[in-house]
Amino acid sequence: MKRIFTLLLCAALTLSLAVPALAVQSEQETAAAWLKENGILTGDQNGNLNLGSGLTRAELAVILTRLSDDTGDMGRNAAYYRTICPFTDVPEWAMPYAGYCAEKKLMAGYGNKQFGPNDPVTPAAACTVMLRYLDCPANQWSYATACDKAVELGLIPADATTGPSITRGNISILIYRALNGINPGNGADTTVPGVGDGYLTNGKPITEENVLELLREIEKDWPNGTVWGTHNTPGTHKNEVLSTESGRIMRSYHVSNTYGCGAYASMVSSLIFGNATNCGYKLDDISKLRPGDIVFVVSPDGKVGHVVLSLESPNAEGRFHYTDGNSGEAIWWPDKDHANLRSYSLTGFSGGRIPHHLEVWSRYPENVPYTGSSVEAWPIDNS
């Protein structure tokens, strides 16, 4: 799981349908109109969407930015993203988008600071983009089978995956179906088992037991003492996992989801609940905290002092164990030799200074009942 999702969403779109134009054109137009209305796809200077034409990697960077930037960060900080663009072959108009996608690990270049802004991409790359966006479990497909999986899920017509590149019209269908959960095979909205809301990244339904299983797998990938959240060691302070939803939660508290404790909690949350699925909400009753919930340590004046991820529900004394990153420049999990460490109490946390309280956000669907079955599930014996 540790290598997850640094997938270079290096796709972009160009292909002609092998079926008669009128057979699919209606869906292309419907999909493209919806994308245009939602600001994802725009036309040329005359307003034409040019559904039969292809897109370049530079144009794909624009689309990926629009899909992922739900907070308007790009609009506010375009100059910053232009400045950090690491590629030397990108035209000036595309530099902010290429910079954004590079910073967010959405796209990468070919090496030697080359991005290939005018290159088209394959249907496999386009399907890979949306399968990752949907958090389709990685054990169900690979880059080589991405098109087959997308067709199986009803995300794209089979004919649209046979050429060397994909058109604007076909990418419109792919994105539209993915964002709206539409499977034209039965003409109705559909929930695909193991994909999207209600499911974890390993394809299992969201339950406390299944979340615990994933947490124990993640501990093996990111063990105690792993350097994290420090400027002293290059490459250790960034969350390279896509974290659209957990990032939204962090921004509710003005906490970074790419650096430090917020990045670590955001990353682990994404590894469990997915990138953009399973929307989070603030718990009214923090005594019903569960494994995988995000816990903010908040001062009386509303400032966040620390962010951790819970590993269990509170016991009778209101205490629970957690995992965190950036404390002492390392990742920490509870261990059997220091069972009282890495635990908080629901009644508050002082840290030896001003008393703080806890605020909790959960990504469990609200129809999944609290069971408390994870009480005192940690620490575990890893010997």
Tab-separated table of C-alpha atoms in Angstrom, residues 89-223:
chain	number	residue	atom	x	y	z
A	89	ASP	CA	8.940	22.689	-22.138
A	90	VAL	CA	5.527	23.871	-20.883
A	91	PRO	CA	3.990	26.973	-22.505
A	92	GLU	CA	3.430	29.880	-20.160
A	93	TRP	CA	-0.361	29.559	-20.140
A	94	ALA	CA	-0.101	25.964	-18.910
A	95	MET	CA	2.637	26.473	-16.316
A	96	PRO	CA	0.275	27.076	-13.340
A	97	TYR	CA	-1.691	23.915	-14.177
A	98	ALA	CA	1.399	21.782	-14.748
A	99	GLY	CA	2.846	23.191	-11.533
A	100	TYR	CA	-0.362	22.394	-9.631
A	101	CYS	CA	-0.513	18.831	-10.967
A	102	ALA	CA	3.163	18.262	-10.193
A	103	GLU	CA	2.790	19.637	-6.665
A	104	LYS	CA	-0.301	17.487	-6.000
A	105	LYS	CA	1.293	14.388	-7.592
A	106	LEU	CA	-1.432	14.249	-10.232
A	107	MET	CA	0.984	14.218	-13.166
A	108	ALA	CA	4.705	13.849	-13.720
A	109	GLY	CA	7.043	14.438	-16.605
A	110	TYR	CA	9.389	12.242	-18.572
A	111	GLY	CA	12.564	13.266	-16.765
A	112	ASN	CA	15.078	15.977	-17.638
A	113	LYS	CA	12.380	18.557	-16.792
A	114	GLN	CA	10.302	17.475	-19.819
A	115	PHE	CA	6.504	17.329	-19.562
A	116	GLY	CA	5.485	16.636	-23.163
A	117	PRO	CA	2.682	19.216	-23.119
A	118	ASN	CA	1.557	18.478	-26.677
A	119	ASP	CA	1.523	14.688	-26.359
A	120	PRO	CA	-1.777	12.803	-26.379
A	121	VAL	CA	-2.364	9.849	-24.068
A	122	THR	CA	-3.891	6.397	-24.362
A	123	PRO	CA	-7.367	5.250	-23.330
A	124	ALA	CA	-5.625	3.104	-20.699
A	125	ALA	CA	-4.161	6.216	-19.117
A	126	ALA	CA	-7.524	7.994	-19.172
A	127	CYS	CA	-9.252	4.975	-17.591
A	128	THR	CA	-6.501	4.778	-14.988
A	129	VAL	CA	-7.216	8.376	-14.017
A	130	MET	CA	-10.860	7.695	-13.260
A	131	LEU	CA	-10.357	4.312	-11.597
A	132	ARG	CA	-7.955	5.994	-9.200
A	133	TYR	CA	-10.368	8.886	-8.721
A	134	LEU	CA	-13.110	6.361	-7.827
A	135	ASP	CA	-10.765	4.529	-5.442
A	136	CYS	CA	-11.324	1.268	-7.294
A	137	PRO	CA	-9.290	-1.230	-5.217
A	138	ALA	CA	-5.829	-1.648	-6.717
A	139	ASN	CA	-5.995	-5.424	-6.421
A	140	GLN	CA	-8.853	-5.477	-8.931
A	141	TRP	CA	-6.981	-3.998	-11.886
A	142	SER	CA	-3.663	-2.748	-13.251
A	143	TYR	CA	-2.624	-0.215	-15.880
A	144	ALA	CA	-2.687	-3.021	-18.465
A	145	THR	CA	-6.272	-3.942	-17.552
A	146	ALA	CA	-7.581	-0.441	-16.761
A	147	CYS	CA	-9.670	-0.261	-19.936
A	148	ASP	CA	-11.229	-3.669	-19.333
A	149	LYS	CA	-12.098	-2.700	-15.760
A	150	ALA	CA	-13.601	0.616	-16.836
A	151	VAL	CA	-15.724	-1.159	-19.453
A	152	GLU	CA	-16.782	-3.777	-16.878
A	153	LEU	CA	-17.925	-1.024	-14.515
A	154	GLY	CA	-19.816	0.717	-17.302
A	155	LEU	CA	-17.621	3.810	-17.220
A	156	ILE	CA	-16.818	3.844	-20.932
A	157	PRO	CA	-17.999	2.116	-24.139
A	158	ALA	CA	-15.709	-0.717	-25.199
A	159	ASP	CA	-15.257	0.872	-28.629
A	160	ALA	CA	-13.723	3.939	-27.021
A	161	THR	CA	-10.812	1.947	-25.599
A	162	THR	CA	-9.463	0.395	-28.805
A	163	GLY	CA	-7.527	3.252	-30.389
A	164	PRO	CA	-4.163	4.813	-29.564
A	165	SER	CA	-5.708	7.891	-27.950
A	166	ILE	CA	-9.046	9.207	-26.697
A	167	THR	CA	-11.244	12.095	-27.835
A	168	ARG	CA	-12.752	14.945	-25.864
A	169	GLY	CA	-16.133	13.340	-26.430
A	170	ASN	CA	-15.094	10.001	-24.992
A	171	ILE	CA	-13.306	11.522	-22.024
A	172	SER	CA	-16.509	13.460	-21.376
A	173	ILE	CA	-18.418	10.188	-21.191
A	174	LEU	CA	-15.799	8.645	-18.928
A	175	ILE	CA	-15.750	11.537	-16.466
A	176	TYR	CA	-19.517	12.046	-16.559
A	177	ARG	CA	-20.286	8.402	-15.827
A	178	ALA	CA	-17.637	8.260	-13.099
A	179	LEU	CA	-18.873	11.380	-11.317
A	180	ASN	CA	-22.543	10.498	-11.617
A	181	GLY	CA	-22.422	6.744	-10.986
A	182	ILE	CA	-24.276	5.989	-14.206
A	183	ASN	CA	-24.149	2.582	-15.840
A	184	PRO	CA	-25.998	2.790	-19.165
A	185	GLY	CA	-26.206	-0.991	-19.256
A	186	ASN	CA	-29.276	-0.862	-17.040
A	187	GLY	CA	-30.178	2.799	-17.442
A	188	ALA	CA	-29.982	3.524	-13.729
A	189	ASP	CA	-27.657	4.734	-11.039
A	190	THR	CA	-25.564	1.874	-9.728
A	191	THR	CA	-23.297	1.123	-6.805
A	192	VAL	CA	-20.441	-1.119	-7.842
A	193	PRO	CA	-19.438	-3.553	-5.079
A	194	GLY	CA	-16.043	-2.655	-3.690
A	195	VAL	CA	-15.942	0.822	-5.242
A	196	GLY	CA	-16.930	4.208	-3.849
A	197	ASP	CA	-19.003	5.230	-0.845
A	198	GLY	CA	-19.546	2.511	1.725
A	199	TYR	CA	-16.372	0.633	0.785
A	200	LEU	CA	-12.764	0.713	1.896
A	201	THR	CA	-9.767	0.889	-0.418
A	202	ASN	CA	-9.363	-2.897	-0.225
A	203	GLY	CA	-12.894	-3.354	-1.567
A	204	LYS	CA	-14.430	-4.466	1.726
A	205	PRO	CA	-17.500	-2.819	3.296
A	206	ILE	CA	-16.826	-0.158	5.920
A	207	THR	CA	-16.995	-1.744	9.365
A	208	GLU	CA	-14.887	-1.177	12.469
A	209	GLU	CA	-13.328	-4.631	12.063
A	210	ASN	CA	-12.388	-4.020	8.425
A	211	VAL	CA	-10.906	-0.620	9.254
A	212	LEU	CA	-8.783	-2.220	11.979
A	213	GLU	CA	-7.527	-4.751	9.455
A	214	LEU	CA	-6.410	-1.972	7.113
A	215	LEU	CA	-4.786	-0.006	9.934
A	216	ARG	CA	-2.668	-3.015	10.842
A	217	GLU	CA	-1.580	-3.357	7.219
A	218	ILE	CA	-0.679	0.341	7.101
A	219	GLU	CA	1.413	-0.003	10.272
A	220	LYS	CA	3.544	-2.590	8.465
A	221	ASP	CA	4.120	-0.154	5.586
A	222	TRP	CA	4.755	2.869	7.819
A	223	PRO	CA	6.260	1.357	11.014
